[in-house]
Coordinates of C-alpha atoms in Angstrom, one line a residue:
Chain J
M1 CA 89.0 69.6 -38.0
E2 CA 85.8 70.2 -40.0
S3 CA 83.3 73.0 -40.2
K4 CA 80.8 73.2 -37.4
P5 CA 78.3 70.4 -37.9
E6 CA 74.7 71.3 -38.8
K7 CA 72.2 71.4 -36.1
P8 CA 70.2 68.2 -35.7
E9 CA 66.6 68.7 -36.6
F10 CA 63.5 66.8 -37.8
Q11 CA 60.4 67.7 -39.6
C12 CA 57.1 65.8 -39.7
Q13 CA 54.9 65.7 -42.8
R14 CA 51.8 63.8 -43.7
P15 CA 52.2 62.8 -47.4
S16 CA 48.9 60.9 -47.2
D17 CA 46.1 60.5 -44.7
R18 CA 47.4 57.9 -42.3
V19 CA 51.2 58.1 -43.0
V20 CA 53.7 60.3 -41.2
A21 CA 57.0 61.0 -42.8
I22 CA 59.9 62.2 -40.6
Q23 CA 62.7 64.0 -42.2
F24 CA 66.0 64.1 -40.4
S25 CA 68.6 66.7 -41.1
G26 CA 71.9 67.8 -39.6
A27 CA 74.4 65.8 -37.6
W28 CA 72.9 63.7 -34.9
L29 CA 76.1 63.2 -32.8
I30 CA 76.8 62.5 -29.2
D31 CA 77.8 66.1 -28.3
A32 CA 75.0 67.8 -30.2
A33 CA 71.8 69.0 -28.6
I34 CA 69.3 66.8 -30.3
P35 CA 65.6 67.6 -30.2
D36 CA 63.5 66.3 -27.3
F37 CA 61.5 63.2 -27.9
Q38 CA 58.5 64.9 -26.4
T39 CA 58.4 67.4 -29.3
L40 CA 58.4 64.6 -31.8
R41 CA 55.6 62.9 -30.0
E42 CA 53.6 66.2 -30.2
A43 CA 54.5 66.6 -33.8
L44 CA 53.2 63.1 -34.6
G45 CA 49.8 64.2 -33.2
D46 CA 47.2 61.7 -32.2
P47 CA 48.6 58.2 -32.6
A48 CA 45.2 56.8 -33.5
Q49 CA 45.3 58.9 -36.7
T50 CA 48.5 57.2 -37.9
D51 CA 49.2 53.7 -39.2
T52 CA 52.6 54.0 -40.7
L53 CA 55.8 56.0 -40.0
T54 CA 58.4 56.5 -42.7
F55 CA 61.8 58.2 -42.6
N56 CA 63.8 60.4 -44.9
A57 CA 67.4 60.8 -44.0
T58 CA 68.8 62.3 -47.2
R59 CA 69.8 65.4 -45.4
L60 CA 71.3 63.6 -42.4
T61 CA 75.0 64.5 -42.3
G62 CA 76.1 62.4 -39.4
W63 CA 74.9 59.9 -36.8
D64 CA 76.1 57.8 -33.9
S65 CA 74.6 56.1 -30.9
K66 CA 72.6 59.2 -30.0
F67 CA 70.7 59.0 -33.2
L68 CA 70.1 55.3 -32.7
A69 CA 68.9 55.9 -29.1
F70 CA 66.4 58.4 -30.5
L71 CA 65.2 56.0 -33.2
L72 CA 64.9 53.2 -30.6
K73 CA 62.6 55.4 -28.6
I74 CA 60.5 56.1 -31.7
H75 CA 60.4 52.4 -32.4
Q76 CA 59.3 51.6 -28.8
Y77 CA 56.7 54.3 -28.9
C78 CA 55.3 53.1 -32.3
Q79 CA 55.2 49.5 -31.0
K80 CA 53.1 50.6 -28.1
Q81 CA 50.7 52.6 -30.3
N82 CA 50.5 49.9 -33.1
I83 CA 52.1 52.1 -35.7
V84 CA 54.1 50.3 -38.4
V85 CA 57.7 51.7 -38.8
E86 CA 59.1 51.6 -42.3
D87 CA 62.9 52.1 -42.0
E88 CA 63.7 52.1 -45.7
G89 CA 64.6 55.8 -45.7
L90 CA 67.3 55.4 -43.1
P91 CA 71.0 54.9 -43.9
D92 CA 72.0 51.2 -44.3
G93 CA 74.2 51.1 -41.1
V94 CA 71.4 52.7 -39.0
R95 CA 68.9 50.1 -40.3
R96 CA 71.2 47.3 -39.4
M97 CA 71.9 48.6 -35.9
L98 CA 68.2 49.3 -35.3
H99 CA 67.4 45.8 -36.5
L100 CA 70.0 44.4 -34.1
A101 CA 68.7 46.4 -31.2
T102 CA 65.1 45.3 -31.7
A103 CA 65.9 41.7 -32.7
V104 CA 65.9 40.3 -29.2
P105 CA 62.7 41.4 -27.4
E106 CA 63.0 42.5 -23.8
R107 CA 62.6 39.4 -21.7
Q108 CA 59.4 39.5 -19.8
G109 CA 59.9 40.0 -16.1
A110 CA 63.6 40.8 -16.4
R111 CA 63.2 44.4 -15.5
R112 CA 63.1 45.0 -11.8
E113 CA 60.6 46.9 -9.9
A114 CA 61.8 48.2 -6.6
A115 CA 59.3 46.6 -4.3
R116 CA 58.7 48.4 -1.0
E117 CA 58.3 46.0 1.9
S118 CA 56.5 46.7 5.1
L119 CA 58.5 47.2 8.3
L120 CA 57.3 43.9 9.6
V121 CA 58.5 42.0 6.6
R122 CA 61.9 43.7 6.8
A123 CA 62.2 43.0 10.5
G124 CA 61.3 39.4 9.8
R125 CA 64.0 39.2 7.2
M126 CA 66.6 40.7 9.5
A127 CA 65.7 38.3 12.2
E128 CA 65.9 35.4 9.8
S129 CA 69.3 36.4 8.5
S130 CA 70.6 37.0 12.1
W131 CA 69.5 33.5 13.0
Q132 CA 71.1 32.2 9.8
A133 CA 74.4 33.9 10.8
V134 CA 74.3 32.2 14.2
V135 CA 73.6 28.8 12.6
S136 CA 76.4 29.2 10.1
G137 CA 78.8 30.3 12.8
L138 CA 77.9 27.1 14.7
V139 CA 78.2 25.0 11.6
F140 CA 81.6 26.5 10.9
T141 CA 82.8 25.9 14.5
G142 CA 81.6 22.3 14.2
E143 CA 83.4 21.8 10.9
V144 CA 86.6 23.1 12.3
T145 CA 86.4 20.9 15.4
A146 CA 85.7 17.9 13.2
S147 CA 88.6 18.8 11.0
F148 CA 90.8 19.2 14.0
I149 CA 89.9 15.7 15.3
R150 CA 90.5 14.3 11.8
T151 CA 93.9 15.9 11.6
I152 CA 95.2 14.9 15.1
T153 CA 94.0 11.3 14.5
G154 CA 95.9 11.4 11.3
R155 CA 93.0 10.6 9.0
T156 CA 93.8 13.5 6.7
R157 CA 96.9 14.8 5.2
F158 CA 98.1 18.0 6.8
P159 CA 99.6 20.6 4.5
W160 CA 102.9 21.0 6.3
R161 CA 104.5 23.2 3.7
D162 CA 101.7 25.7 3.8
F163 CA 101.7 25.5 7.5
G164 CA 105.3 26.5 7.7
V165 CA 104.7 29.6 5.5
L166 CA 101.7 30.4 7.6
L167 CA 103.7 30.1 10.9
Q168 CA 106.2 32.5 9.5
N169 CA 103.4 34.9 8.4
C170 CA 101.6 34.9 11.7
G171 CA 104.8 34.9 13.7
S172 CA 108.1 36.4 12.9
Q173 CA 106.8 38.7 10.2
A174 CA 104.5 40.4 12.7
L175 CA 107.4 41.2 15.1
P176 CA 108.3 44.7 13.8
I177 CA 104.7 46.0 14.1
I178 CA 104.2 44.3 17.5
S179 CA 107.4 45.8 18.8
L180 CA 106.4 49.3 17.8
I181 CA 102.9 49.2 19.1
S182 CA 103.8 47.4 22.4
I183 CA 106.7 49.8 23.3
L184 CA 104.3 52.7 22.7
V185 CA 101.6 51.1 24.8
G186 CA 104.1 50.6 27.6
L187 CA 105.3 54.2 27.3
I188 CA 101.7 55.5 27.4
L189 CA 100.8 53.4 30.5
A190 CA 104.0 54.5 32.2
F191 CA 103.3 58.1 31.4
V192 CA 99.7 58.0 32.7
G193 CA 100.8 56.2 35.9
A194 CA 103.8 58.5 36.4
V195 CA 101.8 61.7 36.5
Q196 CA 99.5 60.3 39.2
L197 CA 102.1 58.4 41.3
K198 CA 104.6 61.2 41.3
M199 CA 102.1 63.2 43.4
F200 CA 102.5 60.6 46.2
G201 CA 106.2 60.1 45.6
A202 CA 105.4 56.6 44.6
Q203 CA 107.1 56.6 41.1
I204 CA 108.5 53.2 41.7
F205 CA 105.0 51.7 41.4
V206 CA 105.0 52.6 37.7
A207 CA 106.9 49.3 37.3
N208 CA 104.0 47.4 39.0
L209 CA 101.4 49.2 36.9
V210 CA 103.1 48.7 33.5
G211 CA 104.2 45.1 34.3
L212 CA 100.8 44.0 35.5
A213 CA 98.8 45.8 32.8
M214 CA 101.0 44.4 30.0
A215 CA 101.1 40.9 31.3
R216 CA 97.5 40.5 32.2
E217 CA 95.7 42.7 29.6
M218 CA 97.5 44.8 27.1
G219 CA 100.0 42.4 25.8
A220 CA 97.4 39.9 24.7
M221 CA 94.9 42.4 23.6
M222 CA 97.3 44.5 21.5
A223 CA 98.8 41.5 19.9
A224 CA 95.4 40.1 19.1
I225 CA 94.1 43.4 17.7
I226 CA 97.2 43.8 15.5
M227 CA 96.9 40.3 14.3
A228 CA 93.1 40.8 13.5
G229 CA 94.0 43.7 11.3
R230 CA 97.0 42.2 9.8
T231 CA 96.4 38.4 9.5
G232 CA 92.7 38.0 10.1
A233 CA 91.9 40.4 7.2
A234 CA 94.5 38.7 5.1
F235 CA 92.9 35.3 5.7
A236 CA 89.4 36.6 4.8
A237 CA 90.8 38.2 1.6
Q238 CA 92.8 35.1 0.6
L239 CA 89.9 32.7 1.1
G240 CA 87.4 35.1 -0.4
T241 CA 89.5 35.5 -3.6
M242 CA 89.8 31.8 -3.8
Q243 CA 86.0 31.6 -3.5
V244 CA 85.7 34.1 -6.3
N245 CA 88.1 32.2 -8.5
E246 CA 86.3 28.9 -7.8
E247 CA 89.5 27.5 -6.3
I248 CA 87.5 26.4 -3.2
D249 CA 85.0 24.6 -5.5
A250 CA 87.9 22.9 -7.2
L251 CA 89.1 21.6 -3.8
V252 CA 85.7 20.3 -2.9
T253 CA 85.2 18.5 -6.2
M254 CA 88.6 16.9 -5.8
G255 CA 87.4 15.5 -2.5
I256 CA 89.7 17.7 -0.4
S257 CA 87.9 19.4 2.4
P258 CA 88.7 23.2 2.3
T259 CA 88.4 23.2 6.1
D260 CA 91.1 20.6 6.5
Y261 CA 93.3 22.1 3.8
L262 CA 92.8 25.8 4.2
V263 CA 91.1 26.7 7.4
L264 CA 92.7 24.4 10.0
P265 CA 96.4 25.3 9.2
R266 CA 95.5 29.0 9.4
M267 CA 93.8 28.5 12.8
L268 CA 96.6 26.4 14.2
A269 CA 99.3 28.7 13.0
L270 CA 97.6 31.7 14.6
V271 CA 96.7 29.9 17.8
L272 CA 100.3 28.7 18.2
M273 CA 101.9 32.0 17.3
L274 CA 99.7 34.5 19.1
P275 CA 100.8 33.4 22.7
L276 CA 104.4 33.8 21.6
L277 CA 103.6 37.2 20.1
C278 CA 101.9 38.0 23.4
L279 CA 104.9 37.2 25.5
Y280 CA 107.0 39.2 23.1
A281 CA 104.6 42.1 23.4
N282 CA 104.7 41.9 27.2
L283 CA 108.5 42.2 27.1
M284 CA 108.3 45.1 24.7
G285 CA 105.7 46.8 26.8
I286 CA 107.9 46.5 29.9
L287 CA 110.7 47.9 27.9
G288 CA 108.5 50.9 27.2
G289 CA 107.9 51.3 30.9
V290 CA 111.7 51.1 31.5
I291 CA 112.3 53.9 29.0
V292 CA 109.9 56.2 30.9
G293 CA 111.0 55.0 34.4
T294 CA 114.7 55.5 33.8
G295 CA 114.5 58.4 31.4
L296 CA 111.8 60.5 33.0
L297 CA 111.4 59.4 36.6
D298 CA 115.2 58.9 37.1
L299 CA 114.6 55.4 38.6
P300 CA 117.7 53.2 38.5
L301 CA 117.3 50.4 35.9
K302 CA 118.0 47.7 38.4
Q303 CA 115.5 48.9 40.9
Y304 CA 112.8 49.1 38.2
L305 CA 113.5 45.6 37.1
V306 CA 113.5 44.2 40.6
Q307 CA 110.3 46.0 41.3
T308 CA 108.7 44.5 38.2
Q309 CA 109.9 41.1 39.0
A310 CA 108.4 41.3 42.5
A311 CA 105.1 42.7 41.2
V312 CA 104.4 40.4 38.3
G313 CA 104.2 36.7 39.0
L314 CA 104.3 33.8 36.6
G315 CA 100.5 33.5 37.0
D316 CA 100.0 36.9 35.6
F317 CA 101.9 36.0 32.5
L318 CA 99.9 32.8 32.3
V319 CA 96.6 34.7 32.3
G320 CA 97.8 36.8 29.3
V321 CA 99.1 33.8 27.4
V322 CA 95.8 31.8 27.9
K323 CA 93.9 34.9 26.8
S324 CA 96.0 35.3 23.7
A325 CA 95.5 31.7 22.7
I326 CA 91.7 32.2 23.0
F327 CA 92.1 35.5 21.0
G328 CA 94.0 33.5 18.4
V329 CA 91.1 31.2 17.9
I330 CA 88.7 34.2 17.6
V331 CA 90.9 36.0 15.1
A332 CA 91.5 33.0 12.9
M333 CA 87.8 31.9 13.1
A334 CA 86.6 35.3 12.1
G335 CA 89.0 35.6 9.3
C336 CA 88.5 32.1 7.9
M337 CA 84.7 32.1 8.3
R338 CA 84.2 35.4 6.6
G339 CA 86.5 34.3 3.8
M340 CA 84.7 31.0 3.3
Q341 CA 81.3 32.7 3.4
C342 CA 82.5 35.3 0.8
G343 CA 80.3 36.1 -2.2
R344 CA 81.6 35.9 -5.7
S345 CA 82.6 39.5 -6.5
A346 CA 85.4 42.0 -5.7
M347 CA 83.0 43.9 -3.5
A348 CA 82.2 40.7 -1.5
V349 CA 85.9 40.2 -0.8
G350 CA 86.3 43.7 0.6
A351 CA 83.2 43.2 2.8
A352 CA 84.6 39.8 4.0
A353 CA 87.9 41.4 5.0
T354 CA 86.2 44.3 6.8
S355 CA 83.8 42.1 8.6
A356 CA 86.6 39.7 9.6
V357 CA 88.4 42.5 11.4
V358 CA 85.2 44.0 13.0
T359 CA 84.0 40.6 14.2
A360 CA 87.4 39.7 15.6
I361 CA 87.9 42.9 17.5
V362 CA 84.3 42.8 19.0
Y363 CA 84.7 39.2 20.1
I364 CA 88.3 39.9 21.5
I365 CA 86.9 42.6 23.8
V366 CA 83.9 40.6 24.8
A367 CA 86.1 37.5 25.5
D368 CA 88.5 39.7 27.4
A369 CA 85.8 41.1 29.7
V370 CA 84.4 37.6 30.3
I371 CA 87.8 36.1 31.1
T372 CA 88.7 39.0 33.4
V373 CA 85.5 38.5 35.4
I374 CA 86.2 34.7 35.6
C375 CA 89.7 35.3 36.8
D376 CA 88.4 37.7 39.4
I377 CA 85.9 35.1 40.7
I378 CA 88.4 32.2 40.8
G379 CA 91.0 34.5 42.3
V380 CA 93.8 34.1 39.7
Chain E
M15 CA 86.7 55.6 -47.0
T16 CA 89.0 53.7 -49.3
E17 CA 89.3 50.0 -49.2
T18 CA 92.9 49.7 -48.0
Q19 CA 93.6 52.5 -45.6
A20 CA 96.2 51.5 -43.0
H21 CA 94.7 51.9 -39.5
I22 CA 97.2 50.1 -37.2
V23 CA 100.7 49.4 -38.3
V24 CA 103.0 47.2 -36.3
E25 CA 106.7 47.9 -37.0
D26 CA 109.5 45.6 -36.0
L27 CA 107.8 44.8 -32.7
T28 CA 109.6 42.7 -30.1
M29 CA 107.6 41.7 -27.0
A30 CA 109.3 40.4 -23.9
Y31 CA 108.7 40.0 -20.2
G32 CA 112.1 41.0 -18.8
D33 CA 114.7 38.9 -20.6
F34 CA 112.1 36.4 -21.8
V35 CA 111.3 37.2 -25.4
I36 CA 107.7 36.2 -26.4
Q37 CA 107.7 37.3 -30.0
R38 CA 110.2 39.2 -32.2
D39 CA 110.3 41.0 -35.5
L40 CA 106.6 41.5 -35.9
D41 CA 105.7 43.6 -39.0
F42 CA 102.2 43.9 -40.3
T43 CA 99.4 46.3 -41.1
I44 CA 95.7 46.3 -40.1
N45 CA 93.6 48.2 -42.5
R46 CA 90.5 50.3 -41.7
G47 CA 87.4 48.1 -41.6
D48 CA 89.4 44.9 -41.3
I49 CA 88.4 42.0 -39.1
F50 CA 91.9 41.1 -38.2
I51 CA 92.6 37.8 -36.5
I52 CA 95.6 37.2 -34.3
M53 CA 96.0 33.4 -34.2
G54 CA 98.5 30.8 -33.1
G55 CA 98.9 28.0 -30.7
S56 CA 98.5 28.4 -26.9
G57 CA 101.3 30.4 -25.3
C58 CA 102.5 32.0 -28.5
G59 CA 101.8 35.5 -27.2
K60 CA 98.4 36.4 -28.8
S61 CA 97.1 38.0 -25.7
T62 CA 100.4 39.7 -25.0
L63 CA 100.2 41.2 -28.5
L64 CA 96.7 42.5 -27.7
R65 CA 98.0 44.1 -24.5
H66 CA 100.6 46.0 -26.6
F67 CA 97.7 47.3 -28.8
I68 CA 95.5 48.5 -26.0
G69 CA 98.2 50.2 -24.0
L70 CA 98.7 47.8 -21.2
K71 CA 102.2 46.7 -22.0
S72 CA 105.0 48.6 -23.7
P73 CA 107.1 46.9 -26.4
A74 CA 110.7 45.8 -25.8
R75 CA 111.5 47.2 -29.2
G76 CA 109.6 48.5 -32.2
R77 CA 106.4 50.6 -32.6
V78 CA 102.7 50.4 -32.8
L79 CA 101.3 53.1 -35.0
Y80 CA 97.7 54.3 -35.0
E81 CA 97.1 56.3 -38.2
G82 CA 100.7 57.1 -38.2
V83 CA 100.9 58.1 -34.5
S84 CA 103.3 55.9 -32.5
F85 CA 101.4 54.9 -29.4
W86 CA 104.3 54.2 -27.1
E87 CA 106.3 57.3 -28.2
A88 CA 103.3 59.7 -27.8
D89 CA 102.7 61.8 -24.7
H90 CA 100.2 60.7 -22.1
E91 CA 97.4 62.9 -23.4
T92 CA 97.7 61.5 -26.9
Q93 CA 97.8 58.0 -25.5
E94 CA 94.6 58.7 -23.6
N95 CA 92.9 60.1 -26.7
L96 CA 93.9 57.1 -28.7
M97 CA 92.7 54.7 -26.0
R98 CA 89.4 56.5 -25.7
R99 CA 88.8 55.5 -29.4
M100 CA 89.3 51.8 -28.7
G101 CA 86.9 49.4 -27.1
V102 CA 88.1 46.1 -25.5
L103 CA 86.2 43.0 -24.8
Y104 CA 88.1 41.0 -22.2
Q105 CA 88.1 37.2 -22.1
S106 CA 85.5 36.8 -19.4
G107 CA 83.9 40.2 -19.8
A108 CA 85.8 41.8 -16.9
L109 CA 82.7 43.6 -15.9
W110 CA 83.0 45.5 -12.6
S111 CA 81.2 43.3 -10.2
S112 CA 80.1 46.0 -7.8
M113 CA 78.1 47.8 -10.6
T114 CA 75.0 46.9 -12.5
L115 CA 75.2 46.3 -16.2
A116 CA 73.8 49.8 -16.8
E117 CA 76.5 51.4 -14.6
N118 CA 79.2 49.3 -16.3
V119 CA 78.2 50.7 -19.7
A120 CA 77.5 54.2 -18.4
L121 CA 80.9 54.8 -16.7
A122 CA 82.8 55.8 -19.9
L123 CA 79.9 58.0 -21.0
Q124 CA 79.9 59.7 -17.7
E125 CA 83.6 60.2 -17.7
Y126 CA 84.1 61.4 -21.3
T127 CA 80.9 63.0 -22.5
T128 CA 78.8 65.9 -21.3
L129 CA 75.6 64.0 -21.7
N130 CA 72.9 64.4 -19.1
P131 CA 71.8 61.4 -17.0
G132 CA 68.7 60.9 -19.1
D133 CA 70.6 60.7 -22.4
I134 CA 73.2 58.4 -20.8
R135 CA 70.4 56.1 -19.7
E136 CA 69.0 56.0 -23.3
I137 CA 72.3 55.2 -24.8
V138 CA 73.0 52.5 -22.2
S139 CA 69.7 50.9 -23.0
L140 CA 70.5 51.1 -26.7
K141 CA 73.9 49.4 -26.2
L142 CA 72.4 46.7 -24.1
A143 CA 69.6 46.2 -26.6
L144 CA 72.2 45.9 -29.4
V145 CA 73.7 42.9 -27.7
G146 CA 70.4 41.4 -26.9
L147 CA 70.2 42.4 -23.2
A148 CA 67.3 44.8 -23.2
G149 CA 65.8 45.0 -19.8
F150 CA 68.8 43.7 -17.9
E151 CA 70.0 47.2 -16.9
D152 CA 69.7 46.7 -13.2
F153 CA 71.3 43.2 -13.0
Y154 CA 74.7 42.7 -11.4
P155 CA 77.3 40.7 -13.4
S156 CA 77.1 37.8 -10.8
E157 CA 73.4 37.4 -11.6
I158 CA 73.7 36.6 -15.3
S159 CA 75.3 33.8 -17.3
G160 CA 78.8 33.8 -18.8
G161 CA 77.6 34.4 -22.3
M162 CA 75.5 37.3 -21.2
R163 CA 78.4 38.7 -19.3
K164 CA 80.4 38.6 -22.5
R165 CA 77.7 40.4 -24.4
A166 CA 77.4 43.0 -21.6
G167 CA 81.2 43.4 -21.9
L168 CA 80.7 44.1 -25.6
A169 CA 78.1 46.7 -24.8
R170 CA 80.5 48.3 -22.5
A171 CA 83.3 48.2 -25.1
M172 CA 81.0 49.9 -27.6
A173 CA 79.9 52.6 -25.2
L174 CA 81.9 55.4 -26.8
D175 CA 81.3 54.3 -30.4
P176 CA 85.0 53.2 -30.8
E177 CA 86.8 53.1 -34.1
I178 CA 88.7 50.0 -33.1
L179 CA 87.3 47.1 -31.2
F180 CA 89.6 44.5 -29.6
F181 CA 88.3 41.1 -28.7
D182 CA 90.2 38.6 -26.5
E183 CA 89.0 35.1 -27.3
P184 CA 85.4 36.2 -27.8
S185 CA 84.0 32.7 -28.3
A186 CA 86.0 31.0 -25.4
G187 CA 83.5 29.4 -23.0
L188 CA 80.5 29.9 -25.2
D189 CA 78.3 27.2 -26.7
P190 CA 78.5 27.0 -30.5
I191 CA 75.3 28.8 -31.1
S192 CA 76.1 31.7 -28.8
A193 CA 79.6 31.8 -30.3
K194 CA 78.1 32.0 -33.8
L195 CA 75.7 34.7 -32.7
L196 CA 78.6 36.7 -31.2
D197 CA 80.5 36.3 -34.5
D198 CA 77.4 37.6 -36.4
L199 CA 77.3 40.5 -34.0
I200 CA 80.9 41.3 -34.7
L201 CA 80.3 41.3 -38.4
E202 CA 77.2 43.4 -38.0
I203 CA 79.1 46.0 -36.0
R204 CA 81.8 46.1 -38.6
E205 CA 79.3 46.5 -41.4
S206 CA 77.2 49.2 -39.7
L207 CA 79.8 51.2 -37.9
G208 CA 82.8 50.7 -40.2
A209 CA 84.9 49.9 -37.1
T210 CA 88.2 48.1 -37.3
I211 CA 88.1 44.9 -35.4
V212 CA 91.0 42.9 -34.0
V213 CA 90.2 39.5 -32.6
V214 CA 92.5 37.1 -30.7
T215 CA 91.2 33.6 -31.2
H216 CA 92.1 30.1 -32.1
E217 CA 88.5 29.1 -32.8
L218 CA 88.8 27.9 -36.4
A219 CA 85.1 28.4 -37.2
S220 CA 85.3 32.1 -36.2
I221 CA 88.6 32.6 -38.0
F222 CA 87.1 31.5 -41.3
D223 CA 83.7 33.1 -40.7
I224 CA 84.6 36.6 -39.8
G225 CA 88.3 37.1 -40.5
N226 CA 89.5 38.9 -43.6
N227 CA 93.1 39.4 -42.6
S228 CA 95.3 37.7 -40.0
V229 CA 98.7 37.2 -38.5
F230 CA 99.9 33.7 -37.4
L231 CA 102.3 33.7 -34.4
D232 CA 104.5 30.7 -33.9
P233 CA 105.6 29.8 -30.4
E234 CA 108.6 27.8 -31.6
T235 CA 110.4 30.3 -33.7
K236 CA 108.9 33.2 -31.7
T237 CA 107.9 35.2 -34.7
M238 CA 105.1 35.5 -37.2
I239 CA 105.1 32.9 -39.9
A240 CA 102.1 33.9 -42.0
V241 CA 100.0 37.0 -42.7
G242 CA 96.9 37.5 -44.8
D243 CA 93.3 36.4 -45.3
P244 CA 92.9 33.1 -43.3
K245 CA 90.9 31.5 -46.1
R246 CA 93.7 32.3 -48.6
L247 CA 96.3 31.0 -46.1
L248 CA 94.4 27.7 -45.8
A249 CA 94.3 27.4 -49.6
E250 CA 97.7 28.6 -50.5
S251 CA 100.1 28.5 -47.5
E252 CA 103.2 26.5 -48.0
D253 CA 104.0 26.4 -44.4
P254 CA 103.1 23.0 -42.8
R255 CA 102.7 24.6 -39.4
V256 CA 100.1 27.0 -40.7
V257 CA 98.2 24.4 -42.6
R258 CA 98.2 22.0 -39.6
F259 CA 96.8 24.7 -37.4
L260 CA 94.1 25.7 -39.9
T261 CA 93.1 22.1 -40.6
R262 CA 93.0 21.1 -36.9
G263 CA 96.1 19.0 -37.1
K264 CA 95.1 17.1 -40.3
D265 CA 97.7 17.3 -43.0
G266 CA 95.2 17.5 -45.9
R267 CA 93.3 20.6 -46.8
E268 CA 90.0 19.0 -47.7
G269 CA 86.7 20.2 -46.3
Q270 CA 87.7 23.0 -44.0
A271 CA 87.2 26.3 -45.7
A272 CA 83.8 27.7 -45.4

């Protein structure tokens, strides 16, 4: 476009005893290699010998932010050394910008020093925040319980319309993914069992294995984990975004409890739908077993089904269904709680969704272990 | 730099969302160094017009020319080059919440220049100082007030020394004094950098204080009904809709112009 811009340079002169004049020349532009500030400081010499700094920019051919940044550094240096800066020699625009940049002094104490804390302090802080997390979890549980009582005693208006959409969301819309995963889990279980049982000629017991495993454990667990990833994360993200947009504040100031209006419908929807999804997952898992049993092990379909029927009692299905209702509470609680506790930034929403899924899956597995032990003790 | 050099030209522009026409037959010119006001009642398409300028929405018909180059007919590279020379201040700052103010301002410098980290830090400090936020480099957007967020947004918009600055409702949500200070800042930037500035606003005080050219969009007829210096429009416009807007709904013209 134009000829190569001149190299940015400066020269220091001492027109009189305590005055330093800096002459700028060339183009001080963002892509140019401008002189180091250190060389200027050396050229200025002993700051105690200087009272006033003047500029001459008659040979300056171009400037932008880079020049201003350099001048700002000179300005800050001179302020520290009590040197008066006379900016008459600078171009008009530069003077205005420099004036603007120095008009608002840096607020005292605004700059942050990274404070190093001792191990003990950090440990204390962590303990404190863990305790806070426990307390807030309990508070949330209490709020939801209170809200549930308010709702069933009819003291608050229940958002039926939203509830319908939520039911659909937590229910029928999850069927495709539940089908896929459950059939595959059934297939996998059947495969693992078939290899072992074939050695004893006991292929038929694949039906028992798949039926019991799906009904008691895998149906509920897989449905819950899918819903944690699918719906729990969505709850956290929805409520978190509402928190960011101050929508939750708006509800509170209107006297509408966000727990009644947002959290409870989500919890109820998931708690109602997850047992149904669990039953569906059981069925799909058994179908997966059927595919392996009839396709790979050459068992007659009827025999497989009769064997399953004999092996899996209604009580086994009941265990799975009860489990899945509990998992529903866990997934919905984790999602809604993380969403309601969300900070006010895009990053916080992401963190809320992640932590909702992680919390839900951890507690699902813990709860499953506890329930399995209890069932064993009471002999169900 | 001559006084009236066309910088942005809007030719026969029609804006629409699907079949729903927002504004049609827009024809005006923004000159270099102008502070150009896009004004009009709520819902008339001011912000949509801005989105056409900054490359976020393509026109249903017509062209937007930057120094003769039609933005929406240019190839991707040309568009990116043009966009790099623009700075935009969004209505609520639109700072990236996961980054500190310094990182917000630095991103464009890191992407588009070959400066080393030290130089970037200096320029970032300068930009923040220019908007009166010296020392707030390490703050996150959630830790500062709305007005400060807006100023930080301006610092980010100015990161690459843009030739054109777009402002979407700069004074919305600011107290009168902060709004005035921001207006002064806009004037100062225009004076010192010679940038062209386009402002979407319906703040009358700002319109008369800083604007030297404007377009008035009417939501009823869905087109522009006045163009020119807002002070002159107030004094001379024959259109009652323009006069009503510029006098805050009063029919007389007394005591408004600054």
